[in-house]
Amino acid sequence: MQPTLSFEQAPPISVPYRFFLTAPLFGIAAGLLLSWLGPAALASRWSPGAAALTHLIAAGLMLQTMCGALLQFVAVAAGANIWRPRLIAAVVHPLIMIGASLLALAFALGDPFLFRPAVLLLAVPMGLFIGVLALALLKTPARGMTLHTLRLAVFALLVTLTLGVTLAGTLGWQGNWPLPFLTLVDVHVAWGLGGWALLLVIGVSYLVVPMFQLTPAYPVWLARLLPAGLFLSLLAWSLQLGREMPPPWLAGVALFGMALAGIYAATTLRLQSQRRRRVSDVTLLFWRGAMVLLLALAFSWLLFQMLPRLGDQARAPLWLGVLALPGVFVSVINGMLYKIVPFLNWLHLQRQGDPRKPPPNMKQMISERAMSGQMLLHFTAVALLLAALLWPLLARPAGLAFAASSLWLEWNLVGAVRQYRRFLERALRDRIDAAGSGRES
Amino acid sequence: MSAPTKILPDHHKHCDDLFVAAEDAAARADWAAATAAFDRFRAQMDAHFEAEETVLFPGFEAATGMSDGPTQMMRFEHEQMRTLLAQLAQTCAARDRDGYAGVAETLLMLLQQHNMKEENILYPMCDQALGPNAEQIGAEMSALLGRVDG
């Protein structure tokens, strides 16, 4: 018998899985879009193609997996499920999927009318999601730096969303609002990537980096400094919305934020090299790859500041964007999915079946070879995307490689779900057989 | 006065070390070393479960009146881990390297998220709830955990 679960172990498996299974589709779409548009999409950050690609990855792939994973993760970090997880997932998931698709389409086609439904379909469900998540994170009696960092991340998501809605609203309703559009974009990007996404990765890594490989914990002073420092630098960066700030001051703020990101990446790499567990796996390699790319991002930014001839190139911001989105964040997400999905499969299955017939273990859910093959393809795609900024002819092959890697990820996840179903059906059949033979005897 | 649960996070780390030693030996297919290391690991895990289930949890339940709350969930997870420990013993006896690696990975995930919930949520709750009995409960658990040589 299962006990009454007042200290829930997990929400129903369909809650996170629906997000995980649709997220890679946005990666496939992004790759195909790039291969279709070709070099023009990578001409500058202001090209319609670049904006569409960015939002397919950020508001599509990343947002979906992060929402799905948080619905799961909050149960562990805060010791409490969010309010009505099934209902929240049923409302939020389809709406943000359509919203993100429309947003990307609006950018790609430059169609102002498409921005209007896109704004609504993202703002309403994300507002709801942020609300219930904030409630769960604020109400919990649990404590710890992860929880604190997650709270800041959710606040950053709210700011990102608000700024994004304002920007897309401006494009959609074409009003002559007296808004500093380009400044708004810079602040929106900073809160989205340096706030929401990076804070989430940092908060989660405080738990999972020591947990997966039994590394030492992050030093306490650093664990406190990183979220507080990043948050302060984001607030300082936002001052430019109110009045014009001197460029050296803005550069100083950005330098501070980038330095924190670099220190975080270097520390994570050092902790992983001190791990007590000697066996390695795909998730660890994805994390390490992501941290190397985060270091590369911080160094590239510094280089662009020191060599304005390089930094003023139209493709320089795209270089940073490729390092951040497919490089850092998609790699972490990809690696985490390969740990979360096999574990959730096992966790839910072992409650269903006969205790004498245990479910397959985690390593039997997705084959190691399929995961490492997909990882190689993913990092090849990232390398090709970076190379395409130097040699634009590579844009189409890079897009195809990224689409193929996302497709392979999807295939591996679907395989895990089929494995789950197979075991569940067998357990059900056994139970029916047992009931049948019980009646006969 | 130190908190009654102060020894438990340290003991979690101790169990982690023993887990690593066994996993490492099994990965090298050094089965004599793996069996010895696994036996030590399992003994410490059992002692830890016992200290919590027979001393800490009843103390918490008596003090708070919450008998089907967090402690029940923790007991449930202990059962899940006992099943995995039994499976690990089987794969160890069968010298099944891949089997050991897969079950060990599964156990580690379950164990770590379990420890996280205990250390971040349950232990602070216990320290707050136990009040005057805290010292005695701490002493009883130390005795149980010290009994097994590890």
XYZ file of C-alpha atoms in Angstrom:
591
model
C 0.000 0.000 0.000
C 1.128 3.478 -0.715
C 1.027 5.918 2.144
C -1.002 9.079 2.023
C 1.220 11.454 0.176
C 1.273 14.706 1.998
C 4.953 15.059 1.216
C 4.572 14.329 -2.454
C 7.305 12.507 -4.276
C 6.239 13.700 -7.722
C 3.318 15.046 -9.758
C 1.760 12.640 -12.307
C 4.294 11.663 -14.964
C 2.195 13.173 -17.758
C 2.714 16.627 -16.212
C 6.421 17.040 -17.007
C 6.476 14.645 -19.980
C 4.122 16.623 -22.205
C 6.561 19.568 -21.989
C 9.623 17.380 -22.547
C 8.162 15.642 -25.574
C 7.144 18.768 -27.457
C 10.216 20.877 -26.613
C 12.634 19.233 -29.099
C 10.104 19.902 -31.879
C 10.992 23.580 -31.533
C 14.660 22.672 -31.952
C 13.787 20.793 -35.130
C 11.782 23.780 -36.360
C 14.634 26.177 -35.570
C 17.154 24.028 -37.441
C 14.896 23.654 -40.463
C 14.116 27.376 -40.509
C 17.821 28.209 -40.527
C 18.532 25.736 -43.307
C 15.669 27.240 -45.305
C 16.568 30.913 -44.759
C 20.301 30.321 -45.137
C 23.010 32.963 -44.476
C 20.505 35.861 -44.499
C 19.180 34.758 -41.107
C 22.630 35.186 -39.594
C 23.425 38.595 -41.075
C 22.656 40.508 -37.865
C 20.729 40.132 -34.627
C 18.035 42.406 -36.068
C 17.261 40.161 -39.036
C 13.733 38.689 -38.897
C 15.219 35.211 -39.190
C 17.527 35.672 -36.201
C 14.643 36.893 -34.031
C 12.476 33.944 -35.108
C 15.291 31.443 -34.434
C 16.037 32.978 -31.043
C 12.416 32.688 -29.935
C 11.966 29.154 -31.280
C 14.797 28.135 -28.984
C 14.205 30.459 -26.015
C 10.388 30.651 -25.864
C 9.938 27.220 -27.450
C 12.526 24.602 -26.568
C 13.986 26.197 -23.427
C 10.828 27.587 -21.869
C 8.934 24.319 -22.362
C 11.531 22.076 -20.773
C 12.205 24.529 -17.977
C 8.484 24.760 -17.130
C 8.077 20.981 -17.233
C 11.183 20.365 -15.163
C 10.212 22.986 -12.582
C 6.798 21.404 -12.043
C 8.743 18.278 -11.131
C 11.673 19.881 -9.375
C 9.734 22.100 -6.991
C 8.397 18.940 -5.332
C 11.976 18.039 -4.398
C 13.405 21.491 -3.725
C 10.449 22.867 -1.803
C 8.961 19.608 -0.534
C 5.564 20.540 -1.916
C 3.777 20.168 -5.185
C 2.452 23.232 -6.912
C -1.275 23.896 -6.835
C -3.226 21.470 -9.098
C -0.257 20.402 -11.274
C -2.459 18.468 -13.713
C -4.685 21.467 -14.391
C -1.778 23.897 -14.642
C 0.021 21.654 -17.123
C -3.163 21.136 -19.159
C -3.671 24.902 -19.493
C -0.100 26.158 -19.735
C 1.391 23.580 -22.080
C -0.816 23.893 -25.185
C -1.070 27.672 -24.900
C 2.647 28.396 -24.662
C 3.257 25.928 -27.459
C 0.927 27.811 -29.785
C 2.085 31.159 -28.422
C 5.753 30.444 -29.061
C 5.001 29.126 -32.562
C 2.999 32.233 -33.442
C 5.679 34.492 -32.011
C 8.367 32.866 -34.159
C 6.093 33.035 -37.183
C 5.347 36.704 -36.519
C 9.074 37.465 -36.475
C 9.847 35.362 -39.541
C 7.050 36.889 -41.627
C 7.271 40.349 -40.057
C 3.490 40.253 -39.699
C 2.259 42.682 -37.015
C -1.128 40.968 -36.687
C 0.455 37.677 -35.645
C 2.135 39.366 -32.674
C -1.265 40.075 -31.116
C -2.438 36.481 -30.516
C 1.159 35.458 -29.761
C 1.341 38.007 -26.928
C -1.938 36.856 -25.406
C -1.178 33.152 -25.733
C 2.136 33.576 -23.959
C 1.227 36.220 -21.385
C -1.868 34.546 -19.932
C -0.511 31.017 -19.311
C 2.910 32.277 -18.244
C 1.289 34.683 -15.794
C -0.638 31.767 -14.336
C 2.455 29.565 -14.229
C 4.550 32.232 -12.515
C 1.757 32.803 -10.001
C 1.409 29.189 -8.841
C 5.150 28.645 -8.907
C 5.816 31.743 -6.810
C 3.172 30.595 -4.351
C 4.807 27.165 -3.941
C 8.292 28.678 -3.611
C 7.253 31.316 -1.087
C 4.968 29.184 1.082
C 7.353 26.297 1.693
C 9.001 25.799 5.086
C 12.084 24.452 3.264
C 15.231 26.519 3.029
C 18.505 26.590 1.183
C 20.304 28.543 -1.499
C 18.606 26.626 -4.306
C 15.211 27.767 -3.173
C 16.410 31.335 -2.808
C 17.941 31.270 -6.298
C 14.802 29.742 -7.814
C 12.729 32.575 -6.339
C 14.970 35.137 -8.027
C 14.806 33.146 -11.271
C 11.015 33.204 -11.245
C 11.049 36.942 -10.589
C 13.432 37.334 -13.546
C 11.012 35.314 -15.668
C 8.258 37.733 -14.728
C 10.396 40.714 -15.769
C 11.397 38.987 -19.027
C 7.769 38.242 -19.797
C 6.615 41.778 -19.004
C 9.292 43.334 -21.197
C 8.663 40.787 -23.944
C 4.929 41.479 -23.909
C 5.619 45.208 -24.104
C 7.961 44.739 -27.051
C 5.704 42.367 -28.956
C 2.749 44.629 -28.151
C 4.603 47.537 -29.710
C 5.196 45.487 -32.834
C 1.662 44.107 -32.885
C -0.325 47.254 -32.395
C 2.171 49.534 -34.161
C 1.323 52.297 -31.737
C 3.573 55.292 -31.529
C 4.387 54.529 -27.924
C 7.261 56.614 -26.618
C 9.334 53.559 -25.770
C 13.091 53.140 -26.095
C 12.709 49.999 -28.224
C 16.373 48.988 -28.565
C 17.073 49.554 -24.882
C 14.029 47.476 -24.002
C 15.381 44.647 -26.138
C 18.753 44.755 -24.361
C 17.097 44.673 -20.957
C 14.686 41.904 -22.028
C 17.580 39.738 -23.248
C 19.575 40.327 -20.056
C 16.698 39.286 -17.769
C 15.786 36.328 -19.947
C 19.233 34.794 -20.343
C 21.284 36.229 -17.468
C 18.300 36.215 -15.122
C 15.700 33.534 -15.672
C 17.745 30.938 -17.568
C 21.120 31.334 -15.868
C 19.684 31.719 -12.355
C 17.598 28.606 -12.902
C 20.632 26.643 -14.085
C 22.668 27.939 -11.128
C 19.960 27.144 -8.569
C 19.443 23.658 -9.963
C 23.184 23.018 -10.208
C 23.650 23.720 -6.477
C 21.655 20.532 -5.974
C 22.348 18.340 -8.972
C 26.063 18.875 -9.575
C 26.995 17.471 -6.130
C 24.154 14.961 -6.330
C 24.830 13.282 -9.689
C 28.577 12.865 -9.350
C 29.118 13.324 -5.595
C 31.289 16.406 -5.979
C 32.048 18.800 -3.129
C 29.309 21.409 -2.613
C 29.643 24.902 -4.083
C 31.473 27.151 -1.587
C 28.869 28.898 0.570
C 30.175 32.411 -0.131
C 29.958 31.788 -3.869
C 26.536 30.174 -3.649
C 25.344 33.400 -2.012
C 27.276 35.809 -4.186
C 26.163 34.433 -7.566
C 22.378 34.942 -7.354
C 22.652 38.196 -5.416
C 25.368 39.568 -7.712
C 23.577 38.601 -10.912
C 20.331 40.022 -9.631
C 21.950 43.330 -8.647
C 23.711 43.629 -11.979
C 20.379 43.052 -13.747
C 18.741 45.788 -11.687
C 21.643 48.124 -12.456
C 21.449 47.197 -16.153
C 17.742 48.093 -16.122
C 18.404 51.654 -14.958
C 18.977 52.572 -18.610
C 15.232 52.197 -19.129
C 14.631 55.262 -16.957
C 17.412 57.509 -18.181
C 20.476 57.456 -20.357
C 23.401 55.827 -18.589
C 27.023 56.528 -19.542
C 28.417 53.697 -21.724
C 31.405 52.976 -19.444
C 28.989 52.490 -16.555
C 26.895 50.014 -18.565
C 30.048 48.212 -19.647
C 31.075 47.951 -15.993
C 27.735 46.434 -15.031
C 27.934 43.939 -17.886
C 31.525 43.104 -16.957
C 30.428 42.325 -13.409
C 27.628 40.034 -14.634
C 29.859 38.275 -17.168
C 32.579 37.797 -14.548
C 30.052 36.107 -12.251
C 28.938 33.822 -15.077
C 32.571 32.954 -15.830
C 33.377 32.279 -12.167
C 30.314 30.061 -11.933
C 31.351 28.043 -15.007
C 34.947 27.675 -13.812
C 33.818 26.615 -10.332
C 31.420 24.017 -11.743
C 34.173 22.562 -13.915
C 36.530 22.446 -10.922
C 33.934 20.760 -8.678
C 33.225 18.184 -11.365
C 36.910 17.409 -11.648
C 36.950 16.741 -7.877
C 34.040 14.311 -8.047
C 34.189 11.277 -5.802
C 32.239 9.141 -8.243
C 34.601 7.994 -10.934
C 32.120 6.687 -13.497
C 31.230 9.269 -16.119
C 28.059 9.609 -18.178
C 26.402 11.600 -20.935
C 24.747 14.038 -18.522
C 28.099 14.935 -16.982
C 29.631 15.506 -20.423
C 26.707 17.727 -21.461
C 27.173 19.800 -18.287
C 30.898 20.094 -18.827
C 30.408 21.074 -22.458
C 27.885 23.714 -21.408
C 30.254 25.148 -18.794
C 33.139 25.333 -21.292
C 30.813 27.198 -23.668
C 29.756 29.564 -20.858
C 33.422 30.351 -20.223
C 33.878 30.888 -23.968
C 30.888 33.258 -23.880
C 32.358 35.358 -21.069
C 35.767 35.503 -22.789
C 34.235 36.356 -26.167
C 32.293 39.200 -24.595
C 35.472 40.522 -22.995
C 37.326 40.263 -26.286
C 34.557 42.178 -28.076
C 34.837 44.952 -25.475
C 38.590 45.187 -25.808
C 38.632 45.015 -29.606
C 35.763 47.246 -30.783
C 36.619 46.453 -34.405
C 35.588 42.907 -33.645
C 32.809 43.727 -31.209
C 31.129 46.208 -33.562
C 30.637 43.569 -36.260
C 26.975 42.859 -36.932
C 27.549 39.154 -36.237
C 29.277 39.635 -32.870
C 26.006 39.554 -30.858
C 24.976 36.437 -32.810
C 28.222 34.751 -31.793
C 27.287 35.380 -28.142
C 23.723 34.240 -28.841
C 24.816 30.923 -30.369
C 27.140 30.315 -27.424
C 24.330 31.075 -24.968
C 21.267 29.420 -26.513
C 22.194 26.206 -28.349
C 25.568 26.235 -26.595
C 25.054 26.691 -22.865
C 21.339 26.290 -22.228
C 20.282 23.655 -24.752
C 23.278 21.522 -23.710
C 22.358 21.651 -20.019
C 18.714 20.920 -20.835
C 19.628 18.031 -23.116
C 21.881 16.497 -20.487
C 19.325 16.963 -17.724
C 16.590 15.293 -19.793
C 18.782 12.192 -20.062
C 18.864 12.005 -16.273
C 15.345 13.136 -15.408
C 13.396 11.006 -17.896
C 15.005 7.619 -17.046
C 14.613 8.391 -13.338
C 10.965 9.449 -13.603
C 10.240 6.371 -15.716
C 11.657 4.196 -12.974
C 10.066 6.151 -10.130
C 6.567 5.887 -11.551
C 6.911 2.309 -12.806
C 8.124 0.815 -9.571
C 4.898 1.939 -7.932
C 2.818 0.194 -10.563
C 4.307 -3.226 -10.961
C 4.617 -6.366 -8.942
C 7.397 -5.883 -6.377
C 8.824 -9.255 -7.460
C 9.200 -7.982 -11.027
C 11.141 -4.755 -10.728
C 11.029 -2.208 -13.580
C 14.060 -1.766 -15.840
C 16.785 0.285 -14.148
C 17.667 3.815 -15.275
C 20.327 2.710 -17.711
C 17.850 0.456 -19.512
C 15.468 3.312 -20.375
C 17.510 4.982 -23.158
C 20.534 3.244 -24.626
C 23.870 4.785 -23.718
C 25.004 4.604 -27.340
C 21.979 6.519 -28.599
C 22.559 9.235 -25.996
C 26.269 9.656 -26.704
C 25.656 9.644 -30.446
C 23.089 12.397 -30.090
C 25.459 14.343 -27.840
C 28.214 14.224 -30.446
C 25.780 15.459 -33.064
C 24.586 18.257 -30.765
C 28.069 19.610 -30.106
C 28.917 19.259 -33.794
C 25.837 21.353 -34.576
C 26.937 24.024 -32.075
C 30.402 24.103 -33.656
C 28.865 24.393 -37.136
C 26.581 27.232 -35.986
C 29.598 29.133 -34.668
C 31.528 28.406 -37.852
C 28.564 29.632 -39.924
C 29.075 33.095 -38.396
C 32.577 33.140 -39.876
C 31.725 31.318 -43.125
C 28.064 32.045 -43.933
C 27.952 29.223 -46.481
C 27.812 26.847 -43.531
C 24.471 28.276 -42.324
C 22.348 25.645 -44.088
C 24.384 22.590 -43.024
C 24.515 24.001 -39.470
C 20.728 24.331 -39.447
C 20.296 20.778 -40.715
C 22.727 19.448 -38.102
C 20.823 21.196 -35.305
C 17.494 19.907 -36.619
C 18.903 16.376 -36.827
C 20.261 16.542 -33.289
C 16.890 17.768 -31.962
C 15.121 15.023 -33.913
C 17.428 12.411 -32.414
C 16.766 13.813 -28.930
C 13.035 13.550 -29.600
C 13.488 9.978 -30.809
C 15.405 9.013 -27.668
C 12.740 10.554 -25.422
C 9.931 8.844 -27.326
C 11.852 5.579 -26.941
C 11.920 6.087 -23.175
C 8.176 6.718 -23.114
C 7.571 3.558 -25.169
C 9.693 1.608 -22.707
C 7.514 3.032 -19.914
C 4.316 1.993 -21.703
C 5.624 -1.498 -22.464
C 6.370 -2.193 -18.831
C 3.107 -0.692 -17.651
C 1.080 -2.831 -20.051
C 2.946 -5.964 -19.017
C 2.315 -5.189 -15.342
C -1.358 -4.656 -16.075
C -1.597 -7.939 -18.023
C 0.107 -9.795 -15.168
C -2.383 -8.341 -12.733
C -5.346 -9.366 -14.896
C -3.887 -12.866 -15.319
C -3.330 -13.141 -11.584
C -6.903 -12.022 -10.876
C -8.202 -14.498 -13.461
C -6.276 -17.477 -12.086
C -7.286 -16.444 -8.566
C -10.942 -16.709 -9.529
C -10.491 -20.095 -11.204
C -8.786 -21.744 -8.260
C 23.171 22.089 22.780
C 23.685 20.691 19.305
C 20.720 19.684 17.161
C 19.692 16.016 17.405
C 19.843 15.589 13.654
C 23.336 17.042 13.350
C 24.956 13.630 12.905
C 22.637 12.540 10.095
C 23.916 14.671 7.167
C 27.458 13.553 8.012
C 26.294 9.978 7.969
C 24.686 10.552 4.548
C 28.139 11.599 3.282
C 29.676 8.545 4.871
C 27.177 6.321 3.033
C 27.987 8.182 -0.227
C 31.668 7.318 0.208
C 30.859 3.662 0.755
C 28.565 3.718 -2.300
C 31.405 5.084 -4.438
C 33.865 2.457 -3.246
C 31.456 -0.350 -4.169
C 30.461 1.180 -7.514
C 34.070 1.734 -8.428
C 35.074 -1.847 -7.650
C 32.079 -3.220 -9.578
C 32.938 -1.032 -12.587
C 36.448 -2.559 -12.545
C 34.819 -6.015 -12.207
C 36.855 -6.551 -9.044
C 34.081 -8.604 -7.471
C 35.819 -9.547 -4.232
C 36.384 -5.877 -3.420
C 32.927 -4.940 -4.728
C 31.189 -7.488 -2.505
C 33.102 -6.381 0.584
C 32.479 -2.686 -0.146
C 28.836 -3.280 -0.941
C 28.293 -5.176 2.319
C 29.706 -2.261 4.303
C 27.573 0.181 2.340
C 24.417 -1.833 2.906
C 25.086 -2.231 6.628
C 25.436 1.518 7.047
C 22.312 2.206 5.004
C 20.339 -0.248 7.118
C 21.639 1.336 10.316
C 20.664 4.766 9.051
C 17.140 3.664 8.152
C 16.797 1.987 11.538
C 17.957 5.047 13.475
C 15.407 7.195 11.655
C 12.522 4.738 11.698
C 12.834 3.614 15.299
C 14.065 6.789 17.017
C 13.793 10.022 15.044
C 10.489 9.570 13.215
C 8.514 8.280 16.238
C 9.917 11.196 18.254
C 8.813 13.653 15.565
C 5.396 12.015 15.213
C 4.830 12.063 18.985
C 5.850 15.716 19.214
C 3.791 16.964 16.259
C 0.943 14.473 15.969
C 1.791 14.211 12.233
C 1.954 10.479 11.635
C 0.938 10.308 7.977
C 2.951 13.322 6.867
C 6.565 13.645 5.768
C 7.813 10.761 7.918
C 5.465 8.360 6.145
C 6.834 9.466 2.784
C 10.393 8.996 4.032
C 9.549 5.479 5.237
C 8.089 4.724 1.822
C 11.306 5.874 0.161
C 13.354 3.764 2.586
C 11.362 0.755 1.356
C 12.100 1.674 -2.259
C 15.801 1.862 -1.419
C 15.749 -1.458 0.427
C 14.344 -3.069 -2.730
C 17.151 -1.538 -4.805
C 19.760 -2.634 -2.259
C 18.443 -6.193 -2.567
C 18.716 -5.937 -6.363
C 22.266 -4.622 -6.047
C 23.162 -7.607 -3.879
C 21.811 -9.899 -6.606
C 23.751 -8.234 -9.430
C 26.854 -8.291 -7.250
C 26.451 -12.015 -6.614
C 25.800 -12.608 -10.325
C 28.879 -10.517 -11.253
C 26.682 -8.542 -13.623
C 28.611 -5.352 -14.344
C 25.996 -3.568 -16.451
C 23.231 -4.604 -14.088
C 25.151 -3.266 -11.110
C 25.878 0.034 -12.872
C 22.210 0.555 -13.793
C 20.762 -0.301 -10.391
C 23.475 1.735 -8.645
C 22.643 4.766 -10.780
C 18.950 4.396 -9.934
C 19.645 3.992 -6.226
C 21.948 7.011 -6.169
C 19.311 9.267 -7.735
C 16.650 8.124 -5.309
C 19.022 8.315 -2.367
C 20.279 11.808 -3.176
C 16.879 13.385 -3.672
C 15.718 11.638 -0.507
C 18.669 13.028 1.457
C 18.021 16.468 0.024
C 14.446 16.467 1.272
C 15.556 15.239 4.684
C 18.381 17.737 5.048
C 16.499 20.756 3.692
C 13.066 20.108 5.096
C 12.571 17.247 7.520
C 15.618 17.631 9.787
C 15.024 21.347 10.395
C 11.401 20.482 11.188
C 12.545 17.779 13.620
C 15.004 20.066 15.369
C 12.245 22.554 15.876
C 9.639 20.042 17.035
C 11.586 17.760 19.340
C 12.135 20.251 22.140
C 13.124 18.753 25.504
C 13.570 15.213 24.111
C 16.112 16.361 21.552
C 19.204 15.411 23.495
C 18.061 11.901 24.295
C 16.988 11.272 20.689
C 20.355 12.496 19.431
C 22.165 10.163 21.815
C 20.050 7.138 20.856
C 20.673 7.716 17.148
C 24.413 8.146 17.695
C 24.429 4.813 19.478
C 22.615 3.087 16.621
C 24.825 4.587 13.915
C 28.015 3.933 15.867
C 27.110 0.297 16.439
C 27.870 -0.778 12.892
C 31.535 -0.584 12.111
C 31.997 1.369 8.914
